[in-house]
């Protein structure tokens, strides 16, 4: 799925905070959580069976 730039993607039911890279670069923790959340959403949309994979259980 392609998310429009004007509309932040919905992560776990909550809209992601819009953080322009030019104003305030996101911290490492925020970046990691965002990437993980996006990956989690993509996997849930594409393959729901992978939600309970060891990657998410141990990660």
XYZ file of N, CA and C in Angstrom:
177
model
N 0.832 -1.227 0.000
C 0.000 0.000 0.000
C 0.854 1.260 0.000
N 0.406 2.269 -0.723
C 1.171 3.514 -0.805
C 0.489 4.588 0.028
N 1.229 5.157 0.977
C 0.662 6.196 1.831
C 0.992 7.580 1.269
N -0.006 8.444 1.107
C 0.257 9.813 0.647
C 1.127 10.562 1.649
N 2.001 11.439 1.153
C 2.894 12.187 2.030
C 2.121 13.144 2.925
N 0.996 13.657 2.419
C 0.237 14.639 3.191
C -0.468 13.983 4.373
N -0.678 12.675 4.296
C -1.389 11.974 5.368
C -0.465 10.954 6.025
N -0.128 11.161 7.302
C 0.771 10.233 7.989
C 0.149 8.841 8.064
N 0.978 7.797 7.964
C 0.462 6.434 8.040
C -0.073 6.121 9.425
N -1.084 5.277 9.486
C -1.662 4.892 10.770
C -0.868 3.716 11.340
N -0.322 3.903 12.535
C 0.478 2.861 13.173
C -0.212 2.402 14.445
N -0.634 1.136 14.474
C -1.302 0.566 15.644
C -2.512 1.403 16.051
N -3.245 1.938 15.070
C -4.467 2.665 15.373
C -4.251 4.125 15.704
N -2.991 4.565 15.754
C -2.732 5.968 16.053
C -1.953 6.594 14.902
N -2.287 7.832 14.520
C -1.564 8.505 13.445
C -0.121 8.776 13.851
N 0.791 8.506 12.957
C 2.204 8.742 13.251
C 2.482 10.243 13.283
N 3.282 10.700 14.233
C 3.614 12.129 14.310
C 4.409 12.559 13.084
N 4.037 13.685 12.514
C 4.740 14.184 11.339
C 6.012 14.901 11.774
N 7.165 14.319 11.433
C 8.443 14.920 11.818
C 9.275 15.193 10.575
N 9.231 16.421 10.065
C 10.058 16.773 8.907
C 11.535 16.607 9.234
N 12.287 15.964 8.343
C 13.707 15.724 8.595
C 14.482 17.037 8.673
N 13.979 18.069 7.987
C 14.698 19.343 7.964
C 14.577 20.074 9.299
N 13.473 19.845 10.013
C 13.264 20.551 11.278
C 13.873 19.791 12.449
N 13.376 18.580 12.694
C 13.893 17.813 13.825
C 14.080 16.357 13.420
N 15.321 15.962 13.183
C 15.574 14.568 12.806
C 15.163 13.625 13.924
N 14.434 12.564 13.613
C 13.981 11.629 14.642
C 15.149 10.923 15.305
N 14.963 10.598 16.559
C 16.026 9.914 17.293
C 16.172 8.481 16.807
N 17.244 7.839 17.229
C 17.468 6.454 16.813
C 16.332 5.560 17.299
N 15.889 5.766 18.521
C 14.825 4.924 19.080
C 13.533 5.111 18.289
N 13.203 6.371 18.002
C 11.975 6.647 17.256
C 12.054 6.027 15.863
N 13.218 6.146 15.221
C 13.380 5.580 13.885
C 13.212 4.069 13.919
N 13.827 3.439 14.927
C 13.749 1.982 15.031
C 12.303 1.539 15.261
N 11.602 2.247 16.152
C 10.213 1.886 16.443
C 9.332 2.106 15.224
N 9.582 3.202 14.508
C 8.776 3.492 13.327
C 8.997 2.433 12.254
N 10.269 2.105 12.010
C 10.580 1.097 10.993
C 9.982 -0.247 11.383
N 10.095 -0.588 12.673
C 9.549 -1.873 13.124
C 8.030 -1.888 12.989
N 7.401 -0.761 13.337
C 5.944 -0.690 13.246
C 5.488 -0.792 11.788
N 6.197 -0.098 10.899
C 5.835 -0.157 9.488
C 6.019 -1.574 8.953
N 7.138 -2.197 9.337
C 7.384 -3.570 8.889
C 6.302 -4.501 9.429
N 5.914 -4.271 10.683
C 4.871 -5.092 11.306
C 3.553 -4.933 10.552
N 3.214 -3.687 10.198
C 1.969 -3.447 9.466
C 2.015 -4.095 8.091
N 3.157 -3.973 7.416
C 3.289 -4.550 6.076
C 3.128 -6.063 6.139
N 3.758 -6.682 7.143
C 3.664 -8.138 7.264
C 2.238 -8.550 7.614
N 1.589 -7.775 8.487
C 0.206 -8.100 8.851
C -0.707 -8.001 7.634
N -0.457 -6.996 6.783
C -1.296 -6.816 5.599
C -1.013 -7.915 4.574
N 0.278 -8.248 4.395
C 0.642 -9.202 3.355
C 0.525 -10.647 3.832
N 1.080 -10.934 5.017
C 1.050 -12.312 5.511
C 0.735 -12.339 6.997
N -0.529 -12.423 7.366
C -0.921 -12.432 8.784
C -0.319 -13.606 9.546
N 0.057 -14.660 8.849
C 0.584 -15.838 9.539
C 1.969 -15.584 10.122
N 2.650 -14.530 9.666
C 4.002 -14.255 10.152
C 4.007 -13.374 11.392
N 2.819 -12.981 11.874
C 2.766 -12.091 13.032
C 3.404 -12.751 14.242
N 3.187 -14.052 14.389
C 3.707 -14.754 15.559
C 5.029 -15.456 15.250
N 5.768 -14.915 14.290
C 7.060 -15.505 13.966
C 8.065 -15.207 15.078
N 9.117 -15.998 15.206
C 10.127 -15.778 16.257
C 10.736 -14.379 16.200
N 10.747 -13.768 15.018
C 11.334 -12.435 14.896
C 10.619 -11.437 15.790
N 9.285 -11.445 15.760
C 8.529 -10.487 16.559
C 8.407 -10.946 18.008
N 8.476 -12.247 18.236
C 8.375 -12.749 19.605
C 9.633 -12.413 20.389
N 10.802 -12.586 19.736
C 12.068 -12.354 20.434
C 12.508 -10.909 20.313
N 12.106 -10.248 19.212
C 12.554 -8.896 18.964
C 11.889 -7.900 19.852
